mmCIF file of C-alpha atoms in Angstrom:
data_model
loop_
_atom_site.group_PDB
_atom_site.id
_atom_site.type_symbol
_atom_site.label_atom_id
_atom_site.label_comp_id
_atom_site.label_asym_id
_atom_site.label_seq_id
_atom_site.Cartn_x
_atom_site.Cartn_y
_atom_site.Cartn_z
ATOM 1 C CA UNK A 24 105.010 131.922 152.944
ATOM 2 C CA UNK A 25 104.288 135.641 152.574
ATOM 3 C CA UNK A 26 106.428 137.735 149.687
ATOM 4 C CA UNK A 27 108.507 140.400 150.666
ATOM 5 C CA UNK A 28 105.971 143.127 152.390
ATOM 6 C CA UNK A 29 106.398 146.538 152.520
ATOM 7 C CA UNK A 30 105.438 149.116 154.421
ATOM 8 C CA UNK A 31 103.811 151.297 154.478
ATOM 9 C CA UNK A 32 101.618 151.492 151.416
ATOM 10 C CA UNK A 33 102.177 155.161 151.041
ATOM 11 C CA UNK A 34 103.757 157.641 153.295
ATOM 12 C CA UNK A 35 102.982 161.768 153.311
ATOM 13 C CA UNK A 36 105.579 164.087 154.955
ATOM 14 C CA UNK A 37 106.126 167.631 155.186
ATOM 15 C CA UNK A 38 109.496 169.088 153.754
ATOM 16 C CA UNK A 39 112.219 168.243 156.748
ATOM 17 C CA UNK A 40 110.646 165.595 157.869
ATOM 18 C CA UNK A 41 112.314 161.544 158.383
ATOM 19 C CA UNK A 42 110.395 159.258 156.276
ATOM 20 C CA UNK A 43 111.208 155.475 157.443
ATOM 21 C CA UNK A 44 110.189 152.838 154.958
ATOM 22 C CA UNK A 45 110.387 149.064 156.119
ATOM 23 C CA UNK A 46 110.896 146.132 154.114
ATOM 24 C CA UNK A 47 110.874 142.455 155.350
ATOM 25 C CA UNK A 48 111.921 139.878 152.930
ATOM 26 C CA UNK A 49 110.741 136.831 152.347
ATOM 27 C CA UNK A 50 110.736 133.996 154.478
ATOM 28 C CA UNK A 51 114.693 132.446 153.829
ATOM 29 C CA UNK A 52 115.790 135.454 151.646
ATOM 30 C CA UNK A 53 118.900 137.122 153.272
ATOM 31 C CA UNK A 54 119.677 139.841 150.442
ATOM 32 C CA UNK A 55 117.559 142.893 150.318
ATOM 33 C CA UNK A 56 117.987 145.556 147.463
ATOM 34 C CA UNK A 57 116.035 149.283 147.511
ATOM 35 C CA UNK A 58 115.107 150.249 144.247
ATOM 36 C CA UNK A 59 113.425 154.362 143.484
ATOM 37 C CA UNK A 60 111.052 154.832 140.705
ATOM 38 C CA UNK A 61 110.767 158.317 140.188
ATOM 39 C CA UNK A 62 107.472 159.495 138.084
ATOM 40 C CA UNK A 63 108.358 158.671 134.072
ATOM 41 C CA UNK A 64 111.359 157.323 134.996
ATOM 42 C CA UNK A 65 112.777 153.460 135.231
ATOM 43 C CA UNK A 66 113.609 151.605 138.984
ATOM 44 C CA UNK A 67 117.203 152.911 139.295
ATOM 45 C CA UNK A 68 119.102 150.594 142.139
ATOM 46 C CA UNK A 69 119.609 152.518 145.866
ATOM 47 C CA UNK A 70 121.439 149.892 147.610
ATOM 48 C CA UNK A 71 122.500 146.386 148.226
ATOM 49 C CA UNK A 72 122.127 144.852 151.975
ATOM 50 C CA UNK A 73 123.125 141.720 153.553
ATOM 51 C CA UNK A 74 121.909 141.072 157.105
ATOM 52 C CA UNK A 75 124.315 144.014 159.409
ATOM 53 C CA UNK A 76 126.093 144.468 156.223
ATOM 54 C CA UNK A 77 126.056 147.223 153.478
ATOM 55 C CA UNK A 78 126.983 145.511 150.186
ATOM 56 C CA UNK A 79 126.859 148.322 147.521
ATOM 57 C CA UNK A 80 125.014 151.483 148.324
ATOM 58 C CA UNK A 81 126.876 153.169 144.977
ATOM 59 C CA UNK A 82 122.987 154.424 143.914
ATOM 60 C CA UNK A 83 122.172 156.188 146.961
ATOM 61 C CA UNK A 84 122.420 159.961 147.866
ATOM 62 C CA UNK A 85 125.458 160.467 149.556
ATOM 63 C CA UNK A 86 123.268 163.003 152.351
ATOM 64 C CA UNK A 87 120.252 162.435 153.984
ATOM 65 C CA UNK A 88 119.569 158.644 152.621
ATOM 66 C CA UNK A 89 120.814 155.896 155.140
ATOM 67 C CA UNK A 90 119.582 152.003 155.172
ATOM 68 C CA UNK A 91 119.998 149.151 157.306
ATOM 69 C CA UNK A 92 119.177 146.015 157.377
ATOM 70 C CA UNK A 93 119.564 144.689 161.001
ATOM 71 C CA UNK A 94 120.115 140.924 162.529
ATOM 72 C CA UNK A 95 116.760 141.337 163.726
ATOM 73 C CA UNK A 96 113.492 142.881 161.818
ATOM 74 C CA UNK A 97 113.039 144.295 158.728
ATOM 75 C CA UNK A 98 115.590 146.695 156.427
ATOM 76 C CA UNK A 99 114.752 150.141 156.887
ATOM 77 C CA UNK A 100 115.713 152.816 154.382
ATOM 78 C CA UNK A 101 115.859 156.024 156.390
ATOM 79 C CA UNK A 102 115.277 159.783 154.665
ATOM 80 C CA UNK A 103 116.115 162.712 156.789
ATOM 81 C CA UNK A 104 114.781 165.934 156.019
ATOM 82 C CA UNK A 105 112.792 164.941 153.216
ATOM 83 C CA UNK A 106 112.916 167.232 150.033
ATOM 84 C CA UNK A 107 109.965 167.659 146.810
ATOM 85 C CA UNK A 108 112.186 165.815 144.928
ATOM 86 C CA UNK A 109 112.745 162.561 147.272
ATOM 87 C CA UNK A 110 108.715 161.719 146.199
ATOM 88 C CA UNK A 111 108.731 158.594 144.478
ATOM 89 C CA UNK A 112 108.047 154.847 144.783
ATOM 90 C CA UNK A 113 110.503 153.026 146.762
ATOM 91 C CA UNK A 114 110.640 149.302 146.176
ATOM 92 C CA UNK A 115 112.624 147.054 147.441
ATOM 93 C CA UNK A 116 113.101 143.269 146.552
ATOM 94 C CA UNK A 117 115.003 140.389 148.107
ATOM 95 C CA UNK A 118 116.732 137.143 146.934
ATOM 96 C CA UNK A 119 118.448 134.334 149.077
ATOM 97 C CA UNK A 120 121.457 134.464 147.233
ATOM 98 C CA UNK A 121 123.559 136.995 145.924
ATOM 99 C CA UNK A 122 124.330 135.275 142.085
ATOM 100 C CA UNK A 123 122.676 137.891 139.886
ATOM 101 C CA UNK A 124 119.165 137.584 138.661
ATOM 102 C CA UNK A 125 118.178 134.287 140.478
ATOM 103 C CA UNK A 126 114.611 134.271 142.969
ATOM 104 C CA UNK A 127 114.225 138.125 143.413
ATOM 105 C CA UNK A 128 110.890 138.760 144.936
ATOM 106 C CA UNK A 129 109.671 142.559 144.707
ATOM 107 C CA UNK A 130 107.572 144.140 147.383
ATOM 108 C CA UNK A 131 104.842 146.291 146.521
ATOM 109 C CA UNK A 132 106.029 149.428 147.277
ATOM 110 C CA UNK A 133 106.181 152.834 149.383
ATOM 111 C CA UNK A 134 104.758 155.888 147.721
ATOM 112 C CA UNK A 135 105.799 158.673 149.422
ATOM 113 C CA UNK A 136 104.749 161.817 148.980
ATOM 114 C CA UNK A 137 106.661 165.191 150.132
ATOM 115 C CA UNK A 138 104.157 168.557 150.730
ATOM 116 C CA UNK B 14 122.670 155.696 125.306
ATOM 117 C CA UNK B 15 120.595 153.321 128.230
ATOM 118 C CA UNK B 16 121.989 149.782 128.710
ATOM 119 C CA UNK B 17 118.166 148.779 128.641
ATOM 120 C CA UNK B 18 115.610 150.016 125.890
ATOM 121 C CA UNK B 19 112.486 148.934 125.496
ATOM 122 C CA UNK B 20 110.330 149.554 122.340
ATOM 123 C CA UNK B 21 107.413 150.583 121.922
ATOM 124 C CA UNK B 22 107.229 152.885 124.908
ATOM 125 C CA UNK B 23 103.735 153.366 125.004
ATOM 126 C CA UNK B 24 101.283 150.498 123.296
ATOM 127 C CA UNK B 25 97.136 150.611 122.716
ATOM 128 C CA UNK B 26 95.683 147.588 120.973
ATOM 129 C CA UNK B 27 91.808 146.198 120.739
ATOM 130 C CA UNK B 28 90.979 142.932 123.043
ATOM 131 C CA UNK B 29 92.299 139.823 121.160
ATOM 132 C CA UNK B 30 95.241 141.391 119.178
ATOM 133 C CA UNK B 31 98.765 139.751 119.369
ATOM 134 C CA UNK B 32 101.092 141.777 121.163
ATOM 135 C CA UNK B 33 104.751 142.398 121.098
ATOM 136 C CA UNK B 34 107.366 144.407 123.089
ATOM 137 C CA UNK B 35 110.770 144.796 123.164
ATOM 138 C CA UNK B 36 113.957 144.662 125.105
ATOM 139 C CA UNK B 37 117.825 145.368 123.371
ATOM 140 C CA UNK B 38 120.470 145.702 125.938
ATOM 141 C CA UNK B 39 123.790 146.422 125.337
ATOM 142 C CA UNK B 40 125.894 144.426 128.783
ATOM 143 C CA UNK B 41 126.866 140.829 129.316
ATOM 144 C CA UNK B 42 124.135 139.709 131.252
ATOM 145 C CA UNK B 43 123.193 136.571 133.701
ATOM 146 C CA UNK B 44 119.632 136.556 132.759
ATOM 147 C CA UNK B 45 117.120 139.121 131.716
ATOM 148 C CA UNK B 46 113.478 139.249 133.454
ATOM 149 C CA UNK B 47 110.657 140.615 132.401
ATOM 150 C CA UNK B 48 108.102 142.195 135.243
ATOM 151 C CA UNK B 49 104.854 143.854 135.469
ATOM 152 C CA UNK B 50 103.524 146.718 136.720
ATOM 153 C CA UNK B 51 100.074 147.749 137.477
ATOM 154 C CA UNK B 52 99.350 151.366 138.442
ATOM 155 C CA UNK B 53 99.217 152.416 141.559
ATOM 156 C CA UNK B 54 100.612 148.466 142.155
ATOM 157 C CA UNK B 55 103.452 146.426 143.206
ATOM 158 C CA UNK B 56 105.228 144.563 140.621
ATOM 159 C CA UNK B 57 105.149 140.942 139.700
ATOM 160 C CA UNK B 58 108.298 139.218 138.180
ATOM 161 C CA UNK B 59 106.684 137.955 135.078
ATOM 162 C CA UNK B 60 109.868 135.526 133.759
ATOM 163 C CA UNK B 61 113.069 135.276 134.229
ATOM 164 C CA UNK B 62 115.044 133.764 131.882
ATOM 165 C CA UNK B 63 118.782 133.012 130.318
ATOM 166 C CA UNK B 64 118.602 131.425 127.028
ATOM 167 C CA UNK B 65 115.281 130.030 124.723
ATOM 168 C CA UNK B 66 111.836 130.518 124.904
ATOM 169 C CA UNK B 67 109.313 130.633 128.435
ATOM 170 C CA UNK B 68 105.534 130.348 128.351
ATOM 171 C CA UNK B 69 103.350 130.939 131.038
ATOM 172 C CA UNK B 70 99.497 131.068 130.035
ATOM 173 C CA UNK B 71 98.626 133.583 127.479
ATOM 174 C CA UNK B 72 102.812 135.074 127.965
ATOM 175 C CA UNK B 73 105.598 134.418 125.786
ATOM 176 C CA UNK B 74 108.994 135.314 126.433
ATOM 177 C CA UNK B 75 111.908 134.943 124.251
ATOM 178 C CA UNK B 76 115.566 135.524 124.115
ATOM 179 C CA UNK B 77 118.418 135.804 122.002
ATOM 180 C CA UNK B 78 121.637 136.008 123.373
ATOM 181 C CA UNK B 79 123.788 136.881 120.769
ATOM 182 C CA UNK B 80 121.804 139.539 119.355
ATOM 183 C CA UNK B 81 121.100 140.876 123.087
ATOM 184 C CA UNK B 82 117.461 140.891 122.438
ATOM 185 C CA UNK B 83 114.597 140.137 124.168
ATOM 186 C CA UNK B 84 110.712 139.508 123.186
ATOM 187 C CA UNK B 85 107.396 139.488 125.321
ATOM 188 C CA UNK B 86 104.253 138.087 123.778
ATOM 189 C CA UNK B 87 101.156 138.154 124.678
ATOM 190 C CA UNK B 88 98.310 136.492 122.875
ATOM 191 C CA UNK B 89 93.969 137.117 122.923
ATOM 192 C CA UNK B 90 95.373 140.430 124.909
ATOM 193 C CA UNK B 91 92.882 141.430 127.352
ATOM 194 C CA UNK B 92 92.288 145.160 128.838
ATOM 195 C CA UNK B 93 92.948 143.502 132.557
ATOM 196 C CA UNK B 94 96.722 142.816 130.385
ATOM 197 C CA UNK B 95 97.006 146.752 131.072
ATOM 198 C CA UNK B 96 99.738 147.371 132.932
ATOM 199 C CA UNK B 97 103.676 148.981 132.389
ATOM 200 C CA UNK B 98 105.902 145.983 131.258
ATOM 201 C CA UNK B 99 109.625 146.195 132.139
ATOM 202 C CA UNK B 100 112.544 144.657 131.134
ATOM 203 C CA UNK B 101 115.671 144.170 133.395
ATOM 204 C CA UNK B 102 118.722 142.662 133.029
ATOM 205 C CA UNK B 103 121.223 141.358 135.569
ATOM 206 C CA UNK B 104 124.655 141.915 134.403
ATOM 207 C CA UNK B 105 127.354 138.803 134.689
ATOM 208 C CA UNK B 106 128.856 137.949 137.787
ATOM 209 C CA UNK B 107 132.054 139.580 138.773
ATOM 210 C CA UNK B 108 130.321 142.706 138.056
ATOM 211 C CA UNK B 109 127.796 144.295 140.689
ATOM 212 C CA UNK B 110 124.744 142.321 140.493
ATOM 213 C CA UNK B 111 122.345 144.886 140.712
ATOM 214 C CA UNK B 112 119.681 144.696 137.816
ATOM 215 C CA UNK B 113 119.946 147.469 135.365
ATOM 216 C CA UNK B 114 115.722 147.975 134.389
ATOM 217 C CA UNK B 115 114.471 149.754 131.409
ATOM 218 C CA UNK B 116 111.983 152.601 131.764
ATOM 219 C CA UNK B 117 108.722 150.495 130.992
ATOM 220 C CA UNK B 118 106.639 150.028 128.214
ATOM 221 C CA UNK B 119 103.177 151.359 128.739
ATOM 222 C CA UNK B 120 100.483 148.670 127.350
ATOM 223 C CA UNK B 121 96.810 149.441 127.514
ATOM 224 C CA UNK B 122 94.551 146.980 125.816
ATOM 225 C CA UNK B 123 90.758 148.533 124.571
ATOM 226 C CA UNK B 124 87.414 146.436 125.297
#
């Protein structure tokens, strides 16, 4: 029963690029949460997905950021026209319930890096 | 003022000493966890935990509910114990249950 996988490992794109990073859950989980660590700073929360549904995307940019989480495949969390700033570690975790706190399972992370 | 701090923030110790961090929040929570975070790595969920006391090898982890206070121990510390510990809390139900972390405490053990 593999964790939740991310991928991938780290990502490099130019300024105004898309950088798509890919998160399957594990194996019964149906909640999926995207987490951003920016350097020296703590995981702040990005958004909340059920499968085809956005829960609570309250901590993500209002422009460029977009996630999904479809019936099939993994969630993707989708920036257009990347910026310096947007480099960080994305995480993302899952659960297979939504009561708070119980089962999450983090992935390992996306590192991406804007040049 | 954060609704997660974490003290010390940064933490170097010799092999073998007993070590402590931690973790005052200020929100009603459903349970507190602590996780781990290697550089460079993924991280591992470490405990999770409500009420009392958890052990899990060389780890402690304690809580006190009414004082909104956590603890992680960890005993005969090791330098492969190096690694950012973080404390997160997820807030009661009828709230959002998104967990609300605290910015890490850096640990790094000496041979």
């Amino acid at each position: 029963n593999a964790g939740v996988m991310q991928n991938p490992r780290h990502l490099v794109r130019r300024r105004g690029q898309e950088a798509r990073l890919r998160c399957s859950p594990m194996k019964g989980h149906s909640h999926v949460y995207w987490y951003r660590q920016l350097p020296e700073e703590g995981l702040k929360f990005m958004v909340y997905l059920q499968k085809e549904n956005i829960i609570d995307e309250s901590g993500m940019p209002k422009e460029r950021f977009s996630a999904e989480f479809p019936k099939e495949g993994p969630s993707i969390l989708r920036i257009q026209q990347v910026v310096r700033g947007d480099s960080a570690a994305y995480f993302c975790a899952s659960s297979p319930q939504r009561t708070g706190g119980f089962g999450y399972t983090f992935g390992s992370g996306t590192r991406l890096t804007v040049v | 003022k954060n609704e997660v701090e974490q003290s010390p923030q940064n933490l170097t110790a010799q092999e073998g000493e007993f070590i402590t961090i931690n973790c005052s929040y200020s929100v009603g929570i459903s349970a507190l966890h602590w996780l781990q975070q290697h550089p460079g790595g993924g991280i591992v969920s470490l405990f999770m935990l409500s009420s009392g006391k958890k052990k899990h090898g060389r780890l402690i982890a304690t809580i006190n509910i009414q004082e909104k206070h956590s603890s992680l121990h960890i005993t005969a510390s090791h330098p492969r114990d190096s690694a950012v510990y973080i404390c997160a809390v997820s807030p009661d139900l009828g709230r959002d249950d998104k967990i609300i972390f605290g910015k890490g405490t850096r640990l790094h053990i000496l041979p």
